CSV table of C-alpha atoms and ligand atoms in Angstrom, one decimal:
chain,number,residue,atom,x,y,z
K,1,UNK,CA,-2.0,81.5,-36.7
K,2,UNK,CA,1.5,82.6,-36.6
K,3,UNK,CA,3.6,80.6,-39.4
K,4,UNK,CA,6.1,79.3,-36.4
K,5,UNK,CA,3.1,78.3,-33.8
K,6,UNK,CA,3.6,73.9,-33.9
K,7,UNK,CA,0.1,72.8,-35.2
K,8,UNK,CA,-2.1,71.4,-32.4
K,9,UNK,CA,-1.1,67.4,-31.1
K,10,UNK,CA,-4.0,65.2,-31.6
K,11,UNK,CA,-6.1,64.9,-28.4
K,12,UNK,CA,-6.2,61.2,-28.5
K,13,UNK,CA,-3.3,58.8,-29.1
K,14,UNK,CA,-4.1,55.8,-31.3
K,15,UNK,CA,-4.3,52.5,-29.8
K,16,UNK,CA,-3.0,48.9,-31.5
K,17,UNK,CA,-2.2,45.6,-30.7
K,18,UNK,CA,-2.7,41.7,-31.4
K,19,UNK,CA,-5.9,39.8,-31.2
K,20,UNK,CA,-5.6,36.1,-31.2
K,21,UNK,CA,-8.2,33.9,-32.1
K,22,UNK,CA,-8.7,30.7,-29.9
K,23,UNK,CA,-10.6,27.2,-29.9
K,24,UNK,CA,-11.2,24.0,-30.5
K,25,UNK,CA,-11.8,22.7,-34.2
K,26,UNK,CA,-14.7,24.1,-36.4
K,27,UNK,CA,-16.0,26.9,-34.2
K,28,UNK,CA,-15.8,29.3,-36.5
K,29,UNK,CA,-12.2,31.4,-35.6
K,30,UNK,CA,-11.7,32.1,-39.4
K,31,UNK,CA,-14.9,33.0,-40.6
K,32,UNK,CA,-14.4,35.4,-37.5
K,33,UNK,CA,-11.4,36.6,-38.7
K,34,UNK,CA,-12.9,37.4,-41.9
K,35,UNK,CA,-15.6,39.1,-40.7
K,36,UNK,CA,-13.4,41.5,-38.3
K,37,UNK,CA,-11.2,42.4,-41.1
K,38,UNK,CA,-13.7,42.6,-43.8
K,39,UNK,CA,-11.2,40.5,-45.9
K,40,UNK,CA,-11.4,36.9,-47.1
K,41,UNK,CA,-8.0,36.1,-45.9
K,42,UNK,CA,-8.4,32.8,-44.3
K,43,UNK,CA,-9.9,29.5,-45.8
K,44,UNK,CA,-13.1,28.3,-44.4
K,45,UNK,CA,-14.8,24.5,-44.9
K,46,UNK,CA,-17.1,22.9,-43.0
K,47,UNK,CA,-14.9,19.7,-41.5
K,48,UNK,CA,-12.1,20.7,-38.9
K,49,UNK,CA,-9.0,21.1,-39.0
K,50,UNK,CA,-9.0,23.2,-41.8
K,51,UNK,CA,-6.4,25.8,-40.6
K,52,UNK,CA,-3.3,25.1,-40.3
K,53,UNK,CA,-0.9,28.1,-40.0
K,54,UNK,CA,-1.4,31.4,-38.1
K,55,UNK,CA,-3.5,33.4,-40.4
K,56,UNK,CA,-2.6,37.3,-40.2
K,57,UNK,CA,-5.4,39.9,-41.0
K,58,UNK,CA,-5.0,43.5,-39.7
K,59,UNK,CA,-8.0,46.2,-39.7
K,60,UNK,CA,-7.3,50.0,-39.3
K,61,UNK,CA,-9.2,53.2,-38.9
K,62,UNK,CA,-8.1,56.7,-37.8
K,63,UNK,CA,-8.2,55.9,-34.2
K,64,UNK,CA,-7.0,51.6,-33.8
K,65,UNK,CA,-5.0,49.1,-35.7
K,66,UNK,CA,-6.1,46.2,-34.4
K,67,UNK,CA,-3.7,42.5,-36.0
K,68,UNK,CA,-5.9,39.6,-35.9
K,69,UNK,CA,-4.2,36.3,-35.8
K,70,UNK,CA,-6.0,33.1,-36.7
K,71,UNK,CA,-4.8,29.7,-34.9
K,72,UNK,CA,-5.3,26.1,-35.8
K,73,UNK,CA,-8.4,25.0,-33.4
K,74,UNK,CA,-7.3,23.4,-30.5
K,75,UNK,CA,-6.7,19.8,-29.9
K,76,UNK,CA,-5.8,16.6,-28.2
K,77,UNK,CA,-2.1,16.1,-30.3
K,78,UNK,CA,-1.8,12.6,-31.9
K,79,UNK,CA,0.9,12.8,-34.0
K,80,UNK,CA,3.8,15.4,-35.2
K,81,UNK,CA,1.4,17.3,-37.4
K,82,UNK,CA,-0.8,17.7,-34.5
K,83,UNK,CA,1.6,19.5,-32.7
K,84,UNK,CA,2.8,21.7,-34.8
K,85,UNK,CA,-0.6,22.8,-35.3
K,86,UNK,CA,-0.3,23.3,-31.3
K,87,UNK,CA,2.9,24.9,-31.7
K,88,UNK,CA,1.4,27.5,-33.9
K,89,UNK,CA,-1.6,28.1,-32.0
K,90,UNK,CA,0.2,28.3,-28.5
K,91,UNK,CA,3.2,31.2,-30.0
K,92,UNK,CA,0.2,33.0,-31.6
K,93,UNK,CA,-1.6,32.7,-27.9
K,94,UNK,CA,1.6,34.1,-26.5
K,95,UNK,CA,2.0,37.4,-29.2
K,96,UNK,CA,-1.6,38.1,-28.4
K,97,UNK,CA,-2.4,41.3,-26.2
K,98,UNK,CA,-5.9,40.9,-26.3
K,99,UNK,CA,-7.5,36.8,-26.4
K,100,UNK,CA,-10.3,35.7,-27.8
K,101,UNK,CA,-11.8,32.4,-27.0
K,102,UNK,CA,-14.1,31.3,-30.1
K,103,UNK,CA,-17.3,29.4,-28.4
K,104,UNK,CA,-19.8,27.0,-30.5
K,105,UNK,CA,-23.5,26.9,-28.7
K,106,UNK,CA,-24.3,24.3,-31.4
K,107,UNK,CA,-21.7,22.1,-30.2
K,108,UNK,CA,-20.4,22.3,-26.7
K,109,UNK,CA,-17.6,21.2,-25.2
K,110,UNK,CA,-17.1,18.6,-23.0
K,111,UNK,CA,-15.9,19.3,-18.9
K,112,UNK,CA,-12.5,18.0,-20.0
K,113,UNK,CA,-12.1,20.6,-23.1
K,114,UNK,CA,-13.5,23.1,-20.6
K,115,UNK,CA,-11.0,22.6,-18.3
K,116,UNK,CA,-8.4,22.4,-20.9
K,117,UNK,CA,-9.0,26.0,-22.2
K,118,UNK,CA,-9.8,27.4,-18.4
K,119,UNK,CA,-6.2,26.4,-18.0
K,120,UNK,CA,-4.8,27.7,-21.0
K,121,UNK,CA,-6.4,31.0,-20.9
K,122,UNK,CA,-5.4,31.3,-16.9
K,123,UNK,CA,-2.2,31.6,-17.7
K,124,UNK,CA,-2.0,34.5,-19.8
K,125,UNK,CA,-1.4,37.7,-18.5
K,126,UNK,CA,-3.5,39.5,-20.8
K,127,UNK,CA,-7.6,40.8,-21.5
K,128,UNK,CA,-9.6,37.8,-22.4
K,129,UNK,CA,-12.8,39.1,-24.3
K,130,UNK,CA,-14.7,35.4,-24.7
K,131,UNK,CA,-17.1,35.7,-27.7
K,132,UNK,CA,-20.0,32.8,-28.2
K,133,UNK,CA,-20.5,32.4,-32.4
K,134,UNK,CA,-23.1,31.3,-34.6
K,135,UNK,CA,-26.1,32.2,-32.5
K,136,UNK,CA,-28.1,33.0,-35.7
K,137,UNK,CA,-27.8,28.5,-35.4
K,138,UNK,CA,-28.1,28.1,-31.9
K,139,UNK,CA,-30.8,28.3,-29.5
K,140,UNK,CA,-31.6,31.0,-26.6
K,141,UNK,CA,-30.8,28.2,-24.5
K,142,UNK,CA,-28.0,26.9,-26.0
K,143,UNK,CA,-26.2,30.8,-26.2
K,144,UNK,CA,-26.9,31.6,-22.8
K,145,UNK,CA,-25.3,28.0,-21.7
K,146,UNK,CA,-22.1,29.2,-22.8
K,147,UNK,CA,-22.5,32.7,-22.0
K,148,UNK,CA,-22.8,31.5,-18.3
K,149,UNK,CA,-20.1,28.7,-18.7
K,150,UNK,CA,-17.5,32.0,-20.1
K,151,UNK,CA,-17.9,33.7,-16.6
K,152,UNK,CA,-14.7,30.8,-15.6
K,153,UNK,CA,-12.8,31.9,-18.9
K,154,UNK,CA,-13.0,35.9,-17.8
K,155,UNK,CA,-13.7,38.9,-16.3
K,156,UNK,CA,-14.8,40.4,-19.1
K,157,UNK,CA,-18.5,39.4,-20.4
K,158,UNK,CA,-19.2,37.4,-23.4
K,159,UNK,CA,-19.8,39.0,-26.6
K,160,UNK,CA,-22.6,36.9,-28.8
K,161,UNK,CA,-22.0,37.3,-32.6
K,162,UNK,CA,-22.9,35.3,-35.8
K,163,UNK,CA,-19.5,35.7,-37.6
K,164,UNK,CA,-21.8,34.4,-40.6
K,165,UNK,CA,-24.3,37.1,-40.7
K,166,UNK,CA,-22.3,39.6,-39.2
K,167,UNK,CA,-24.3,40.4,-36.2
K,168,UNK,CA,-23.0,41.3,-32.9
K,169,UNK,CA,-19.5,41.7,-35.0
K,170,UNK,CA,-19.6,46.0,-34.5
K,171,UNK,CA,-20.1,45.1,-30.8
K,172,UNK,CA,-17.4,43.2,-30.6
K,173,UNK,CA,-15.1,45.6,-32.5
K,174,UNK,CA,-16.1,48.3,-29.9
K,175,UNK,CA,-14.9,46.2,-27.1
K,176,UNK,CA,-11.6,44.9,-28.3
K,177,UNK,CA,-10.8,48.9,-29.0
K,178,UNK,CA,-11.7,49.0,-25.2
K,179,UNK,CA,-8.9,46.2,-24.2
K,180,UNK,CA,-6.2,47.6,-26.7
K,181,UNK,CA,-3.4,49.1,-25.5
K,182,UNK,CA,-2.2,52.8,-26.5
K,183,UNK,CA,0.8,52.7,-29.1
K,184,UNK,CA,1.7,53.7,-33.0
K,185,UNK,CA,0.5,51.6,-35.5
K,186,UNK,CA,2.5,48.5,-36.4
K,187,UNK,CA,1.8,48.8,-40.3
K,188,UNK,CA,0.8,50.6,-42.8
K,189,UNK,CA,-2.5,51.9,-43.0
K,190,UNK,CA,-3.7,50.5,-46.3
K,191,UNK,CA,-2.0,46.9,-45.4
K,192,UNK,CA,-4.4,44.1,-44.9
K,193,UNK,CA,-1.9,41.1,-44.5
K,194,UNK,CA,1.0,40.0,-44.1
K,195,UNK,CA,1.3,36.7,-45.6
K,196,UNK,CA,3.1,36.7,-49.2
K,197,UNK,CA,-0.2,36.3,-51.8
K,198,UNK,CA,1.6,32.8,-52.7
K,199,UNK,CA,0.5,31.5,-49.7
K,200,UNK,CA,-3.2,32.7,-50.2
K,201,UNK,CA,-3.2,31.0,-53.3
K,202,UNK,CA,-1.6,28.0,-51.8
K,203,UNK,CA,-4.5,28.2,-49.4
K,204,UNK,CA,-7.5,29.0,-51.5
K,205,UNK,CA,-6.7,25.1,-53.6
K,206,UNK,CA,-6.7,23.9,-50.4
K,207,UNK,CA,-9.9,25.0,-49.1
K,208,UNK,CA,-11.4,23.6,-52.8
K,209,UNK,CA,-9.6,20.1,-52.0
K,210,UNK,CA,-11.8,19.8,-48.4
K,211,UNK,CA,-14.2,21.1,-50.2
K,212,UNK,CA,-14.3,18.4,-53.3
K,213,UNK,CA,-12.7,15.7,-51.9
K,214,UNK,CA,-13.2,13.5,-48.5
K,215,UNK,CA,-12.2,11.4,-45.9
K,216,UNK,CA,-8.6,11.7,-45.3
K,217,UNK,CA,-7.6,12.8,-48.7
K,218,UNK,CA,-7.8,17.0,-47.4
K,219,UNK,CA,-5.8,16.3,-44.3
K,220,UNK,CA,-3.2,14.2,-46.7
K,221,UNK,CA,-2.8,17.0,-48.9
K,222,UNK,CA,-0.4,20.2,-48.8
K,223,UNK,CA,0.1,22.8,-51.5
K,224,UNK,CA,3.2,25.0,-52.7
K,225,UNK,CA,3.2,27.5,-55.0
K,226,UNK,CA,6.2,26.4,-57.2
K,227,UNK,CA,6.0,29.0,-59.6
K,228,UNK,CA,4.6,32.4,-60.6
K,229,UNK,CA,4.8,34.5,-63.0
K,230,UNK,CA,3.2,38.0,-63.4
K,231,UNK,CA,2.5,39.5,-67.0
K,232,UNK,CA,1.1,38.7,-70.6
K,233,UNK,CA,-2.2,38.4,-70.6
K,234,UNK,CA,-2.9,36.1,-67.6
K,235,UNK,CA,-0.5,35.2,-64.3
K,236,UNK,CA,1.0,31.8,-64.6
K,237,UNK,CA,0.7,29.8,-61.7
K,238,UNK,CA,2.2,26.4,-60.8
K,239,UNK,CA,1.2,24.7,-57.3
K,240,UNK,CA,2.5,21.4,-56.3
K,241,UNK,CA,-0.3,19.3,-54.5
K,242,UNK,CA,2.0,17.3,-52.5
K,243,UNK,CA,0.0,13.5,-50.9
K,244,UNK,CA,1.2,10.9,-49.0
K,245,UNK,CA,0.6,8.0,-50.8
K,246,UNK,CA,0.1,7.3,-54.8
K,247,UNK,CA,-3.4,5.6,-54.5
K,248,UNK,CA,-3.9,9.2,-53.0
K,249,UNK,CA,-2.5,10.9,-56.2
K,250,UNK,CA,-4.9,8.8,-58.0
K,251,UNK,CA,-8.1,9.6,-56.0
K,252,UNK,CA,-7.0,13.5,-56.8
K,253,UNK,CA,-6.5,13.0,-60.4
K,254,UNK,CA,-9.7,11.0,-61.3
K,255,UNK,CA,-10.7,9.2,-64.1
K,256,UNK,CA,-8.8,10.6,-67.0
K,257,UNK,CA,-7.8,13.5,-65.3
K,258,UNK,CA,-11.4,14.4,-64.1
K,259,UNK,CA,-11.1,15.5,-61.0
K,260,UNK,CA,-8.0,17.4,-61.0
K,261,UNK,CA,-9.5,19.2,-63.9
K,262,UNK,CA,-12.4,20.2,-61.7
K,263,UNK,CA,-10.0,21.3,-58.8
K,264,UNK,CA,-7.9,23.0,-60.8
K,265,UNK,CA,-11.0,25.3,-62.5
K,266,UNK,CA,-12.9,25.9,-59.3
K,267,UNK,CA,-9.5,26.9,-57.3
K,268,UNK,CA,-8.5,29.2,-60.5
K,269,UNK,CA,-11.5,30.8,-60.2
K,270,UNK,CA,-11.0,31.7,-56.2
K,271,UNK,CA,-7.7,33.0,-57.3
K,272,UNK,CA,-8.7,35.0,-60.2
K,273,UNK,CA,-11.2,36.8,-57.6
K,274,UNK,CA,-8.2,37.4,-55.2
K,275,UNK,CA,-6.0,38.5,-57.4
K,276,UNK,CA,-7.9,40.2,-59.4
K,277,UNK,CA,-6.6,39.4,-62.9
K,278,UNK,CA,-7.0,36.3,-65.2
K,279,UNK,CA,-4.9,33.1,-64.1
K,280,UNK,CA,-3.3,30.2,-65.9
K,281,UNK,CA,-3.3,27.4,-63.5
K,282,UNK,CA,-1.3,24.4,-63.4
K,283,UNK,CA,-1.9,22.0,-60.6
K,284,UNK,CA,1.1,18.6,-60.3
K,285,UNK,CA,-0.7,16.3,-57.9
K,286,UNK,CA,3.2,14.6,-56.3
K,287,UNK,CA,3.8,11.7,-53.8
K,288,UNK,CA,5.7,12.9,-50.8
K,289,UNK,CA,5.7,9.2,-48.7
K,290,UNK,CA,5.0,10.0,-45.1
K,291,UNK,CA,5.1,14.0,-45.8
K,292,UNK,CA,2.8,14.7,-42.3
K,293,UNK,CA,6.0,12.3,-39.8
K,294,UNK,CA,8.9,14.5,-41.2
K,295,UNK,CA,10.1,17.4,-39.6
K,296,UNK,CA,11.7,18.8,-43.0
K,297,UNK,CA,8.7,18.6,-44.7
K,298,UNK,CA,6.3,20.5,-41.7
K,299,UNK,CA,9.4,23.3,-41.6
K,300,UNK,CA,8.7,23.4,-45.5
K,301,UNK,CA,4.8,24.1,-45.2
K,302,UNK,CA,6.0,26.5,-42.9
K,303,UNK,CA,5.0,24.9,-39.2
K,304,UNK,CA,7.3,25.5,-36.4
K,305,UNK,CA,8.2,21.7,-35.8
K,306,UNK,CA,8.5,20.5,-31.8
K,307,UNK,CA,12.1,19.9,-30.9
K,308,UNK,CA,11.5,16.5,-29.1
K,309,UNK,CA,9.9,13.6,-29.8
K,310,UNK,CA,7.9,13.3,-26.4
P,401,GTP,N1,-24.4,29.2,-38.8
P,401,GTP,C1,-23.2,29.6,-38.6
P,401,GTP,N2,-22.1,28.9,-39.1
P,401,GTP,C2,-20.9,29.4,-38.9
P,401,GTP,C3,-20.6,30.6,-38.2
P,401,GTP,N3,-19.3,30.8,-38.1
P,401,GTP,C4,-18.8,29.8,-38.8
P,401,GTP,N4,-19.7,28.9,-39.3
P,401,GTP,C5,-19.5,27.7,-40.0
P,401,GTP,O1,-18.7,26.8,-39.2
P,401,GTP,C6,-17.9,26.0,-40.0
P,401,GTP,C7,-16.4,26.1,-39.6
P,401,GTP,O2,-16.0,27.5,-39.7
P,401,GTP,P1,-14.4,27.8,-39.7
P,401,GTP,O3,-14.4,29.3,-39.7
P,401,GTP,O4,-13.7,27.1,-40.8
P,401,GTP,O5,-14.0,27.3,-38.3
P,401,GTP,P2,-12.6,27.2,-37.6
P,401,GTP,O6,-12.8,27.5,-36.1
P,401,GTP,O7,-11.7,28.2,-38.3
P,401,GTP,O8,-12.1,25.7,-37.8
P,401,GTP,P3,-10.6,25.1,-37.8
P,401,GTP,O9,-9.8,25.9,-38.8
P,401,GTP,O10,-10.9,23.7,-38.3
P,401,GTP,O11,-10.1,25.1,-36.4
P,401,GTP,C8,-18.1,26.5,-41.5
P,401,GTP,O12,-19.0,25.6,-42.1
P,401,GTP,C9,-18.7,27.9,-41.3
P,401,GTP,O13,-19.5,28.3,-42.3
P,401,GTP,C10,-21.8,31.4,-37.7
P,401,GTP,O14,-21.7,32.4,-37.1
P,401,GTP,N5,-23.0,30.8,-37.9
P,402,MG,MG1,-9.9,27.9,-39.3
């Protein structure tokens, strides 16, 4: 080839964009998003509720870059927490360019949650690719059910996937590549997140609090990272474990410092995995009175807070 021919264009352009998970509690949006990404980037548990903040996890190969972006499940709002959580999941909704509605055979929803997401998805002007999880649970029956019911959510047919098992999960991948749109990639190649890793670590004690404690106590609780400190031999880490009230802060701590102790060497060990390196952490279990009714504190934990009180 002569030295001043331009080398040959690739053929193909890439294509990238933003896929938003969607749905009500518990229905498995960020075991999904773990599975798409191959990444354990967002906390699972088995009670709802359990996310709280969009959750960013991006996957990229030579040809896609595809941004997932896990919501809080949808609900009915009761109080100020509530709707931030709605906040969150409706600006995530909005950044999206492809949606995907997260479906539960094993538990179905009601006609009135029905028509709540029919209307929320109608509105957007963007590919919705409805995906029906867990069927390695749920029955033919059961799969089908909501496989029929997702003709009202979309065009597009249902994808069926276990985002446990990993089935159907290729499929799926295949399809959103279908729906992106062409452009450059957003990030970096290699990047996986965008989230600083404090808020993973934040995240991963409070996946082990719904995970070791119950009732209200996980929904009570929020975590800060308050300090952390690379180098020596291990990473120091201090997280504030922030309740509402101080028969709370008792509960957490546990007879002579039990059960704190217990938190504190389960959720070191999820870290350590993470991160990758050896981890001194210190957990300070604090009463922040009323922490879930005040705006300040929901901007702190990073929660877009509504403007209004209606
Ligand atoms: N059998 C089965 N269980 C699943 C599957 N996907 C998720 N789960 C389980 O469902 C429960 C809820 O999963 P999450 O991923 O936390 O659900 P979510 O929709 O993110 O829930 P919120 O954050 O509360 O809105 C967990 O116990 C998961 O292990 C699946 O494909 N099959
Ligand atoms: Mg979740």
């Amino acid at each position: 080839m002569h030295p001043d021919t331009p080398s040959p264009r690739p053929t193909t352009a890439t294509r990238a964009g933003f896929v938003t998970l969607v749905g009500v509690p518990n229905v498995g949006k960020s075991t999904l998003l773990n599975a798409l990404t191959g990444e354990r980037l967002s906390i699972v548990t088995e009670r709802p509720q359990t996310t709280w903040r969009r959750v960013t996890g991006i996957r990229t190969d030579e040809r896609s870059q595809m941004i997932f972006l896990d919501t809080p499940g949808l609900l009915e709002p009761r109080d100020l927490i509530h709707r931030a959580f709605m906040l969150e999941a409706r600006r995530a909704l909005s950044d999206g360019d492809v949606i995907l509605p997260v479906l539960d055979p094993v538990d179905p929803l009601d006609r009135v949650r029905r028509t709540m997401l029919e209307e929320l998805l109608a509105q957007l002007p963007v590919p919705v690719v409805p995906v029906v999880n867990k069927v390695d649970r749920a029955t033919r029956e059961r799969v089908d059910a909501e496989v029929d019911w997702a003709k009202e959510l979309s065009e597009l047919p249902a994808r069926e996937v276990s985002a446990l098992t990993g089935e159907g999960v290729p499929e799926l991948l295949e399809t959103l590549y279908g729906q992106l749109p062409e452009s450059p990639f957003f990030y970096p190649a290699d990047e996986i997140a965008v989230s600083p890793v404090r808020f993973f670590v934040s995240e991963l004690v409070r996946e082990t609090i719904f995970e070791d404690f119950h009732q209200e106590i996980p929904y009570a609780t929020f975590c800060e990272v308050e300090e952390f400190r690379d180098g020596g031999r291990r990473t120091y880490i201090q997280v504030n474990v922030y309740v509402e009230r101080s028969s709370q802060k008792g509960i957490l701590i546990g007879e002579k410092g039990q059960a704190v102790r217990e938190l504190g060497r389960r959720s070191r060990e999820k870290i350590e995995e993470f991160l990758g390196t050896p981890v001194y952490l210190d957990l300070w279990v604090k009463v922040l009175p009323r922490w879930r009714k005040k705006r300040g504190e929901l901007r702190r934990l990073g929660l877009p807070v509504p403007e209004h009180d209606d």
